[in-house]
Coordinates of N, CA and C in Angstrom, one line a residue:
Chain A
X205 N 76.9 -26.2 112.2 CA 78.0 -25.8 111.2 C 79.1 -25.1 112.0
X206 N 80.3 -25.5 111.7 CA 81.4 -24.8 112.3 C 81.8 -23.6 111.5
X207 N 81.6 -22.4 112.0 CA 81.9 -21.2 111.3 C 83.3 -20.6 111.4
X208 N 84.1 -21.4 112.1 CA 85.5 -21.0 112.3 C 86.4 -21.7 111.2
X209 N 87.4 -21.0 110.7 CA 88.3 -21.6 109.8 C 89.4 -22.4 110.6
X210 N 89.6 -23.6 110.2 CA 90.6 -24.5 110.8 C 91.9 -24.3 110.1
X211 N 92.5 -23.2 110.4 CA 93.8 -22.8 109.7 C 95.0 -23.5 110.3
X212 N 96.0 -23.7 109.5 CA 97.3 -24.3 110.0 C 98.1 -23.3 110.8
X213 N 99.2 -23.8 111.3 CA 100.2 -22.9 111.9 C 100.5 -21.7 111.0
X214 N 100.6 -20.5 111.5 CA 101.1 -19.4 110.7 C 102.6 -19.7 110.3
X215 N 103.1 -19.0 109.2 CA 102.5 -17.9 108.5 C 101.5 -18.4 107.4
X216 N 100.5 -17.6 107.1 CA 99.6 -17.7 106.0 C 99.0 -16.3 105.8
X217 N 98.1 -16.2 104.8 CA 97.6 -14.9 104.5 C 96.1 -14.7 104.8
X218 N 95.7 -13.5 105.1 CA 94.3 -13.2 105.4 C 93.8 -12.1 104.5
X219 N 92.7 -12.3 103.9 CA 92.0 -11.2 103.1 C 90.8 -10.8 104.0
X220 N 90.9 -9.5 104.5 CA 89.9 -9.0 105.4 C 89.0 -8.1 104.5
X221 N 87.8 -8.4 104.4 CA 86.8 -7.6 103.6 C 85.7 -7.1 104.5
X222 N 85.7 -5.8 104.7 CA 84.7 -5.2 105.5 C 83.8 -4.4 104.6
X223 N 82.5 -4.6 104.6 CA 81.6 -4.0 103.6 C 80.3 -3.7 104.2
X224 N 79.8 -2.5 103.8 CA 78.4 -2.1 104.1 C 77.5 -2.4 103.0
X225 N 76.5 -3.2 103.2 CA 75.5 -3.5 102.2 C 74.6 -2.4 101.9
X226 N 74.1 -2.2 100.7 CA 73.0 -1.3 100.4 C 71.8 -2.0 100.8
X227 N 70.6 -1.3 100.7 CA 69.4 -1.9 101.3 C 68.8 -3.1 100.7
X228 N 68.9 -3.2 99.3 CA 68.1 -4.2 98.7 C 68.9 -5.4 98.2
X229 N 68.3 -6.5 98.0 CA 69.1 -7.8 97.8 C 69.7 -7.8 96.4
X230 N 68.9 -7.6 95.3 CA 69.4 -7.6 94.0 C 70.3 -8.8 93.7
X231 N 69.9 -10.0 94.2 CA 70.6 -11.2 93.9 C 71.8 -11.4 94.8
X232 N 72.0 -10.5 95.8 CA 73.2 -10.6 96.7 C 73.3 -12.0 97.4
X233 N 72.2 -12.4 98.0 CA 72.2 -13.6 98.8 C 72.8 -14.8 98.1
X234 N 72.2 -15.0 96.9 CA 72.6 -16.2 96.1 C 74.1 -16.1 95.7
X235 N 74.5 -14.9 95.3 CA 75.9 -14.7 94.9 C 76.9 -14.8 96.0
X236 N 76.5 -14.3 97.2 CA 77.4 -14.4 98.4 C 77.6 -15.9 98.7
X237 N 76.6 -16.6 98.6 CA 76.7 -18.1 98.9 C 77.6 -18.8 97.9
X238 N 77.4 -18.4 96.7 CA 78.2 -19.0 95.6 C 79.7 -18.6 95.7
X239 N 79.9 -17.3 96.1 CA 81.3 -16.9 96.2 C 82.0 -17.6 97.4
X240 N 81.3 -17.8 98.5 CA 81.9 -18.5 99.6 C 82.3 -19.9 99.2
X241 N 81.4 -20.6 98.5 CA 81.6 -21.9 98.0 C 82.8 -22.0 97.1
X242 N 82.8 -21.0 96.2 CA 83.9 -21.0 95.2 C 85.3 -20.6 95.8
X243 N 85.3 -19.7 96.8 CA 86.5 -19.3 97.4 C 87.1 -20.5 98.2
X244 N 86.2 -21.2 98.9 CA 86.7 -22.3 99.7 C 87.3 -23.5 98.8
X245 N 86.8 -23.5 97.5 CA 87.3 -24.5 96.6 C 88.6 -24.1 95.9
X246 N 89.0 -22.8 96.0 CA 90.2 -22.3 95.4 C 91.4 -23.1 95.9
X247 N 92.4 -23.4 95.0 CA 93.7 -23.9 95.4 C 94.3 -22.9 96.4
X248 N 94.8 -23.4 97.5 CA 95.4 -22.5 98.5 C 94.5 -21.9 99.5
X249 N 93.2 -22.0 99.3 CA 92.3 -21.4 100.3 C 92.3 -22.3 101.6
X250 N 92.5 -21.7 102.7 CA 92.6 -22.5 104.0 C 91.3 -22.4 104.8
X251 N 90.3 -21.6 104.3 CA 89.0 -21.5 105.1 C 88.6 -20.0 105.1
X252 N 87.5 -19.8 105.7 CA 87.0 -18.4 105.8 C 86.0 -18.2 106.9
X253 N 85.9 -17.0 107.4 CA 84.9 -16.7 108.5 C 84.2 -15.5 108.1
X254 N 82.9 -15.5 108.3 CA 82.0 -14.3 107.8 C 80.9 -14.1 108.7
X255 N 80.6 -12.8 108.9 CA 79.4 -12.4 109.7 C 78.9 -11.1 109.2
X256 N 77.6 -10.8 109.5 CA 77.0 -9.5 109.1 C 75.9 -9.2 110.0
X257 N 75.8 -7.9 110.5 CA 74.8 -7.6 111.4 C 73.6 -7.1 110.8
X258 N 72.6 -6.8 111.6 CA 71.3 -6.4 111.1 C 71.3 -5.0 110.3
X259 N 72.3 -4.2 110.6 CA 72.5 -3.0 109.9 C 73.2 -3.1 108.5
X260 N 73.7 -4.4 108.2 CA 74.3 -4.6 106.9 C 75.8 -4.5 106.9
X261 N 76.4 -4.3 108.1 CA 77.9 -4.2 108.1 C 78.4 -5.7 108.2
X262 N 79.2 -6.1 107.2 CA 79.7 -7.4 107.2 C 81.2 -7.4 107.2
X263 N 81.8 -8.5 107.8 CA 83.2 -8.7 107.7 C 83.4 -10.2 107.3
X264 N 84.2 -10.3 106.3 CA 84.5 -11.7 105.8 C 86.1 -11.8 105.8
X265 N 86.6 -12.8 106.4 CA 88.0 -13.0 106.4 C 88.3 -14.4 105.8
X266 N 89.0 -14.3 104.6 CA 89.3 -15.6 103.9 C 90.8 -15.8 104.1
X267 N 91.2 -17.0 104.3 CA 92.6 -17.4 104.6 C 93.2 -18.1 103.4
X268 N 94.4 -17.8 103.1 CA 95.1 -18.4 101.9 C 96.5 -18.7 102.3
X269 N 97.0 -19.8 101.6 CA 98.4 -20.3 101.8 C 99.4 -19.2 101.5
X270 N 99.1 -18.5 100.4 CA 100.2 -17.5 99.9 C 99.5 -16.5 99.0
X271 N 100.3 -15.5 98.6 CA 99.8 -14.4 97.9 C 99.4 -14.8 96.5
X272 N 100.0 -15.8 95.9 CA 99.7 -16.3 94.6 C 98.3 -16.8 94.5
X273 N 97.9 -17.5 95.6 CA 96.5 -18.0 95.6 C 95.5 -16.9 95.7
X274 N 95.8 -15.8 96.4 CA 95.0 -14.7 96.5 C 94.8 -14.0 95.2
X275 N 95.9 -13.8 94.5 CA 95.9 -13.2 93.2 C 95.1 -14.0 92.2
X276 N 95.2 -15.4 92.3 CA 94.4 -16.2 91.4 C 92.9 -16.1 91.7
X277 N 92.6 -16.0 92.9 CA 91.1 -15.9 93.3 C 90.6 -14.5 92.9
X278 N 91.4 -13.5 93.0 CA 91.0 -12.2 92.6 C 90.6 -12.1 91.1
X279 N 91.3 -12.9 90.3 CA 91.1 -12.9 88.9 C 90.2 -14.0 88.4
X280 N 89.6 -14.8 89.3 CA 88.7 -15.8 88.9 C 87.5 -15.2 88.2
X281 N 87.1 -15.8 87.0 CA 86.1 -15.1 86.1 C 84.8 -14.8 86.9
X282 N 84.2 -15.8 87.6 CA 83.0 -15.6 88.3 C 83.1 -14.5 89.4
X283 N 84.3 -14.6 90.0 CA 84.6 -13.6 91.1 C 84.7 -12.2 90.6
X284 N 85.2 -12.0 89.4 CA 85.3 -10.7 88.7 C 83.9 -10.1 88.5
X285 N 83.0 -11.0 88.1 CA 81.6 -10.5 87.9 C 81.0 -10.1 89.3
X286 N 81.2 -10.9 90.3 CA 80.7 -10.5 91.6 C 81.4 -9.2 92.1
X287 N 82.6 -9.0 91.9 CA 83.3 -7.8 92.3 C 82.7 -6.6 91.6
X288 N 82.4 -6.8 90.3 CA 81.8 -5.6 89.6 C 80.4 -5.3 90.2
X289 N 79.6 -6.4 90.4 CA 78.2 -6.2 90.9 C 78.3 -5.6 92.3
X290 N 79.3 -6.0 93.1 CA 79.5 -5.4 94.4 C 79.7 -3.9 94.4
X291 N 80.6 -3.5 93.4 CA 80.8 -2.1 93.3 C 79.6 -1.3 92.8
X292 N 78.9 -2.0 91.9 CA 77.7 -1.3 91.2 C 76.5 -1.3 92.1
X293 N 76.2 -2.4 92.8 CA 74.9 -2.5 93.4 C 74.9 -2.8 94.9
X294 N 75.8 -3.6 95.4 CA 75.6 -4.3 96.7 C 76.2 -3.5 97.9
X295 N 77.3 -2.8 97.6 CA 78.0 -2.2 98.7 C 78.1 -0.7 98.6
X296 N 77.7 0.0 99.7 CA 77.9 1.5 99.7 C 79.3 1.8 100.0
X297 N 80.0 1.0 100.7 CA 81.4 1.2 100.9 C 82.1 -0.2 101.3
X298 N 83.3 -0.4 100.9 CA 84.0 -1.5 101.4 C 85.5 -1.2 101.6
X299 N 86.1 -2.0 102.4 CA 87.6 -1.9 102.6 C 88.1 -3.3 102.5
X300 N 89.2 -3.5 101.8 CA 89.8 -4.8 101.6 C 91.3 -4.7 102.0
X301 N 91.7 -5.6 102.9 CA 93.1 -5.6 103.3 C 93.7 -6.9 103.2
X302 N 94.9 -7.0 102.7 CA 95.6 -8.3 102.6 C 96.7 -8.3 103.6
X303 N 96.8 -9.3 104.4 CA 97.7 -9.3 105.6 C 98.3 -10.7 105.7
X304 N 99.5 -10.6 106.3 CA 100.2 -11.9 106.5 C 100.1 -12.2 108.0
X305 N 99.4 -13.4 108.2 CA 99.1 -13.8 109.6 C 100.4 -14.3 110.2
X306 N 100.8 -13.8 111.3 CA 102.1 -14.1 112.0 C 101.9 -15.0 113.2
X307 N 100.8 -14.8 113.9 CA 100.5 -15.5 115.2 C 99.0 -15.8 115.2
X308 N 98.7 -16.9 115.9 CA 97.3 -17.3 116.0 C 97.1 -18.0 117.4
X309 N 95.9 -17.7 118.0 CA 95.6 -18.3 119.3 C 94.1 -18.8 119.1
X310 N 93.7 -19.7 120.0 CA 92.3 -20.0 120.1 C 91.9 -20.3 121.5
X311 N 90.6 -20.3 121.8 CA 90.2 -20.5 123.1 C 88.7 -20.8 123.1
X312 N 88.1 -20.9 124.3 CA 88.8 -20.7 125.6 C 89.5 -22.0 126.1
X313 N 89.7 -23.0 125.3 CA 90.3 -24.2 125.7 C 91.7 -24.0 126.2
X314 N 92.4 -22.9 125.7 CA 93.7 -22.7 126.1 C 94.3 -21.6 125.2
X315 N 95.2 -20.8 125.6 CA 95.7 -19.8 124.7 C 96.5 -20.4 123.6
X316 N 97.2 -21.5 123.8 CA 98.0 -22.2 122.8 C 98.8 -21.4 121.8
X317 N 99.5 -22.1 121.1 CA 100.2 -21.6 119.8 C 100.8 -20.2 119.9
X318 N 101.4 -19.8 121.0 CA 102.0 -18.4 121.1 C 103.3 -18.4 120.4
Chain B
X254 N 77.1 7.0 112.0 CA 78.4 6.6 112.5 C 79.2 5.9 111.4
X255 N 80.4 6.3 111.2 CA 81.3 5.6 110.3 C 81.9 4.4 111.0
X256 N 81.5 3.2 110.5 CA 82.0 2.0 111.2 C 83.2 1.4 110.5
X257 N 83.8 2.2 109.6 CA 85.1 1.7 109.0 C 86.3 2.4 109.6
X258 N 87.4 1.7 109.7 CA 88.6 2.3 110.3 C 89.3 3.0 109.2
X259 N 89.6 4.3 109.5 CA 90.3 5.1 108.5 C 91.8 4.9 108.6
X260 N 92.3 3.8 108.2 CA 93.7 3.4 108.4 C 94.6 4.1 107.4
X261 N 95.9 4.3 107.8 CA 96.9 4.9 106.9 C 97.4 3.9 105.8
X262 N 98.3 4.3 105.0 CA 98.9 3.4 104.1 C 99.6 2.2 104.8
X263 N 99.5 1.0 104.3 CA 100.2 -0.1 104.9 C 101.7 0.2 104.8
X264 N 102.6 -0.5 105.6 CA 102.2 -1.6 106.5 C 101.7 -1.1 107.8
X265 N 100.8 -1.9 108.4 CA 100.4 -1.8 109.8 C 99.9 -3.1 110.3
X266 N 99.4 -3.3 111.5 CA 99.0 -4.6 112.0 C 97.5 -4.7 112.2
X267 N 97.0 -5.9 112.0 CA 95.6 -6.2 112.3 C 95.5 -7.3 113.3
X268 N 94.6 -7.1 114.3 CA 94.2 -8.2 115.2 C 92.8 -8.6 114.8
X269 N 92.7 -9.8 114.3 CA 91.4 -10.3 113.9 C 90.9 -11.3 115.0
X270 N 89.8 -10.9 115.5 CA 89.2 -11.7 116.6 C 87.8 -12.2 116.2
X271 N 87.7 -13.5 116.0 CA 86.5 -14.1 115.6 C 86.0 -14.9 116.8
X272 N 84.7 -14.6 117.2 CA 84.2 -15.2 118.4 C 82.8 -15.6 118.4
X273 N 82.4 -16.7 118.9 CA 81.0 -17.1 119.1 C 80.6 -16.9 120.5
X274 N 79.6 -16.0 120.6 CA 79.0 -15.7 122.0 C 78.2 -16.8 122.5
X275 N 78.3 -16.9 123.8 CA 77.3 -17.8 124.5 C 76.0 -17.1 124.5
X276 N 75.0 -17.8 125.0 CA 73.6 -17.2 124.9 C 73.3 -16.0 125.8
X277 N 73.8 -15.9 127.0 CA 73.3 -14.9 127.9 C 74.3 -13.7 128.0
X278 N 73.8 -12.6 128.4 CA 74.6 -11.4 128.4 C 75.7 -11.3 129.4
X279 N 75.3 -11.6 130.7 CA 76.3 -11.6 131.8 C 77.2 -10.4 131.8
X280 N 76.7 -9.2 131.4 CA 77.5 -8.0 131.4 C 78.3 -7.8 130.2
X281 N 78.1 -8.6 129.2 CA 78.9 -8.5 127.9 C 78.8 -7.2 127.2
X282 N 77.5 -6.8 127.0 CA 77.3 -5.6 126.2 C 78.1 -4.3 126.7
X283 N 78.0 -4.1 128.0 CA 78.7 -3.0 128.6 C 80.2 -3.1 128.5
X284 N 80.7 -4.3 128.7 CA 82.1 -4.6 128.6 C 82.6 -4.4 127.2
X285 N 81.9 -4.9 126.2 CA 82.3 -4.8 124.8 C 82.4 -3.4 124.4
X286 N 81.4 -2.6 124.9 CA 81.5 -1.1 124.5 C 82.7 -0.5 125.2
X287 N 82.9 -0.8 126.4 CA 84.1 -0.2 127.1 C 85.4 -0.7 126.5
X288 N 85.5 -1.9 126.1 CA 86.8 -2.4 125.5 C 87.0 -1.7 124.1
X289 N 85.9 -1.5 123.4 CA 86.1 -0.8 122.1 C 86.6 0.6 122.3
X290 N 86.0 1.3 123.3 CA 86.4 2.7 123.6 C 87.9 2.7 124.1
X291 N 88.2 1.7 125.0 CA 89.6 1.6 125.5 C 90.6 1.3 124.4
X292 N 90.3 0.4 123.5 CA 91.2 0.0 122.5 C 91.5 1.1 121.6
X293 N 90.4 1.9 121.2 CA 90.6 3.0 120.3 C 91.5 4.1 120.9
X294 N 91.5 4.1 122.3 CA 92.3 5.2 123.0 C 93.8 4.7 123.2
X295 N 94.1 3.5 122.9 CA 95.4 3.0 123.1 C 96.4 3.7 122.2
X296 N 97.6 4.0 122.7 CA 98.6 4.5 121.8 C 98.9 3.5 120.7
X297 N 98.9 4.0 119.5 CA 99.2 3.1 118.3 C 98.0 2.4 117.7
X298 N 96.8 2.6 118.3 CA 95.6 2.0 117.7 C 95.2 2.9 116.6
X299 N 94.9 2.3 115.4 CA 94.6 3.1 114.2 C 93.1 3.0 113.9
X300 N 92.3 2.3 114.7 CA 90.9 2.1 114.4 C 90.5 0.7 114.5
X301 N 89.2 0.4 114.4 CA 88.7 -0.9 114.5 C 87.4 -1.1 113.7
X302 N 87.1 -2.3 113.4 CA 85.8 -2.6 112.7 C 85.2 -3.8 113.4
X303 N 83.9 -3.8 113.6 CA 83.3 -4.9 114.4 C 81.9 -5.2 113.9
X304 N 81.5 -6.4 113.9 CA 80.1 -6.8 113.6 C 79.8 -8.1 114.2
X305 N 78.5 -8.4 114.4 CA 78.1 -9.7 115.0 C 76.7 -10.0 114.4
X306 N 76.5 -11.2 114.1 CA 75.2 -11.6 113.5 C 74.2 -12.1 114.6
X307 N 73.0 -12.4 114.2 CA 71.9 -12.8 115.1 C 72.3 -14.1 115.8
X308 N 73.1 -14.9 115.2 CA 73.5 -16.2 115.8 C 74.7 -16.0 116.8
X309 N 75.2 -14.8 117.0 CA 76.2 -14.5 117.9 C 77.6 -14.7 117.4
X310 N 77.8 -14.9 116.1 CA 79.2 -14.9 115.6 C 79.7 -13.5 115.3
X311 N 80.7 -13.1 115.9 CA 81.2 -11.8 115.8 C 82.7 -11.8 115.2
X312 N 83.0 -10.8 114.4 CA 84.4 -10.6 114.0 C 84.7 -9.1 114.3
X313 N 85.8 -8.9 115.1 CA 86.3 -7.6 115.3 C 87.7 -7.5 114.8
X314 N 88.0 -6.5 114.0 CA 89.4 -6.3 113.5 C 89.9 -5.0 114.1
X315 N 90.9 -5.0 114.9 CA 91.5 -3.8 115.4 C 92.9 -3.6 114.7
X316 N 93.1 -2.3 114.3 CA 94.4 -2.0 113.6 C 95.3 -1.3 114.5
X317 N 96.6 -1.6 114.4 CA 97.6 -1.0 115.2 C 98.8 -0.7 114.4
X318 N 99.5 0.3 114.8 CA 100.8 0.8 114.2 C 101.8 -0.3 114.1
X319 N 102.0 -1.0 115.2 CA 103.1 -2.0 115.3 C 102.8 -3.0 116.4
X320 N 103.6 -4.0 116.5 CA 103.4 -5.1 117.4 C 103.5 -4.7 118.8
X321 N 104.4 -3.7 119.1 CA 104.5 -3.2 120.5 C 103.2 -2.7 121.0
X322 N 102.5 -2.0 120.2 CA 101.2 -1.4 120.6 C 100.2 -2.6 120.9
X323 N 100.2 -3.6 120.1 CA 99.3 -4.8 120.3 C 99.7 -5.4 121.7
X324 N 101.0 -5.6 121.9 CA 101.4 -6.2 123.1 C 101.0 -5.4 124.4
X325 N 101.1 -4.1 124.3 CA 100.7 -3.2 125.4 C 99.2 -3.3 125.6
X326 N 98.4 -3.4 124.6 CA 96.9 -3.5 124.7 C 96.6 -4.9 125.3
X327 N 97.3 -5.9 124.9 CA 97.0 -7.2 125.4 C 97.2 -7.3 126.9
X328 N 98.2 -6.5 127.4 CA 98.5 -6.5 128.9 C 97.8 -5.4 129.7
X329 N 96.9 -4.6 129.0 CA 96.2 -3.6 129.7 C 95.3 -4.2 130.8
X330 N 95.4 -3.6 132.0 CA 94.7 -4.2 133.2 C 93.3 -4.5 133.0
X331 N 92.5 -3.5 132.5 CA 91.1 -3.7 132.3 C 90.8 -4.8 131.2
X332 N 91.7 -4.8 130.2 CA 91.5 -5.7 129.1 C 91.8 -7.1 129.6
X333 N 92.8 -7.3 130.5 CA 93.1 -8.6 131.0 C 91.8 -9.2 131.8
X334 N 91.1 -8.3 132.5 CA 89.9 -8.7 133.1 C 88.8 -9.2 132.1
X335 N 88.7 -8.4 131.0 CA 87.8 -8.7 130.0 C 88.1 -10.0 129.3
X336 N 89.4 -10.2 129.1 CA 89.9 -11.5 128.5 C 89.5 -12.7 129.3
X337 N 89.7 -12.5 130.6 CA 89.4 -13.7 131.5 C 87.9 -14.0 131.5
X338 N 87.0 -12.9 131.6 CA 85.6 -13.1 131.5 C 85.2 -13.7 130.2
X339 N 85.8 -13.3 129.1 CA 85.5 -13.8 127.8 C 85.7 -15.3 127.8
X340 N 86.9 -15.8 128.3 CA 87.1 -17.2 128.4 C 86.2 -17.9 129.3
X341 N 85.8 -17.3 130.4 CA 85.0 -18.0 131.4 C 83.5 -18.0 131.1
X342 N 83.0 -16.9 130.5 CA 81.6 -16.7 130.3 C 81.0 -16.4 129.0
X343 N 81.7 -15.5 128.2 CA 81.1 -14.9 127.0 C 81.2 -15.7 125.7
X344 N 82.3 -16.4 125.6 CA 82.6 -17.1 124.3 C 82.7 -18.6 124.4
X345 N 81.9 -19.2 123.5 CA 82.1 -20.7 123.5 C 83.3 -21.1 122.7
X346 N 83.7 -20.2 121.8 CA 85.0 -20.4 121.0 C 85.4 -19.1 120.4
X347 N 86.7 -18.9 120.4 CA 87.2 -17.8 119.6 C 88.6 -18.1 119.0
X348 N 88.9 -17.3 118.0 CA 90.2 -17.4 117.3 C 90.7 -16.0 117.2
X349 N 92.0 -15.8 117.5 CA 92.6 -14.5 117.4 C 93.8 -14.7 116.5
X350 N 93.9 -13.8 115.6 CA 95.1 -13.8 114.7 C 95.7 -12.5 114.6
X351 N 97.0 -12.4 114.6 CA 97.8 -11.2 114.5 C 98.5 -11.2 113.1
X352 N 98.2 -10.2 112.3 CA 98.6 -10.2 110.9 C 99.2 -8.8 110.5
X353 N 100.1 -8.8 109.6 CA 100.7 -7.6 109.1 C 100.1 -7.2 107.8
X354 N 99.4 -6.1 107.8 CA 98.6 -5.7 106.6 C 99.7 -5.1 105.6
X355 N 99.6 -5.7 104.4 CA 100.6 -5.4 103.4 C 100.0 -4.5 102.3
X356 N 98.7 -4.7 102.0 CA 98.0 -3.9 100.9 C 96.6 -3.6 101.4
X357 N 96.1 -2.5 100.9 CA 94.7 -2.1 101.2 C 94.0 -1.4 100.1
X358 N 92.8 -1.7 99.9 CA 91.9 -1.1 98.9 C 90.6 -0.6 99.5
X359 N 90.0 0.3 98.8 CA 88.6 0.6 99.3 C 87.8 1.0 98.1
X360 N 86.5 0.9 98.3 CA 85.6 1.2 97.1 C 84.2 1.5 97.7
X361 N 83.2 1.6 96.8 CA 83.4 1.4 95.3 C 83.9 2.7 94.6
X362 N 84.4 3.7 95.3 CA 84.8 4.9 94.6 C 86.0 4.7 93.7
X363 N 86.8 3.6 93.9 CA 87.9 3.3 93.1 C 88.7 2.2 93.8
X364 N 89.4 1.4 93.1 CA 90.2 0.4 93.8 C 91.4 1.0 94.5
X365 N 92.0 2.0 94.0 CA 93.0 2.8 94.7 C 94.2 2.0 95.3
X366 N 95.1 2.6 95.7 CA 96.2 2.2 96.6 C 96.7 0.8 96.4
X367 N 96.8 0.4 95.2 CA 97.4 -1.0 94.9 C 98.9 -1.0 95.0

């Protein structure tokens, strides 16, 4: 599985979600999988990258065409439920940042796209 | 240890580095630790968040006051060596994106700062 997002040339938007999981699952695994699937199916979603270490610190970065797509995803009914459960059960702390991607590089094939 | 970056009100910049590690260490652990320490000591660096899963997919997000601070960090002599070793040894693939953070929230204490 390719876990990198195959994003187009900038500009586009990134939603950076850094979150510390609480200890117990409480349905988290299934919901996280469903949210990733749903996010990727959102109009304007360009892909996502996600990882979490053994201590439960995770970073997910989802890429979107524009701010309107991010706003629509934020208000998606199933996602609102997940957000509530995240606050109540799954995360001891999280930080969410919305950013406009201005430049992108990849490698090690070449620095490219400067 | 607090693994969240205590960033100020936006706007500021984020460097999002998603990378797949190759299998063997080849000095990676020590260099990664040194680079995190160096980055955090850079003028204009506001903090960083990093995590990597058991399959070796890592995401590091470093936050900077402005693009000039990012450019200076990119050209730092020790960091240039690390970048070269990253391309040659440590990463099978990476993507680097530079983005301007426009909004930030944290929780679950409250959504705040909209």
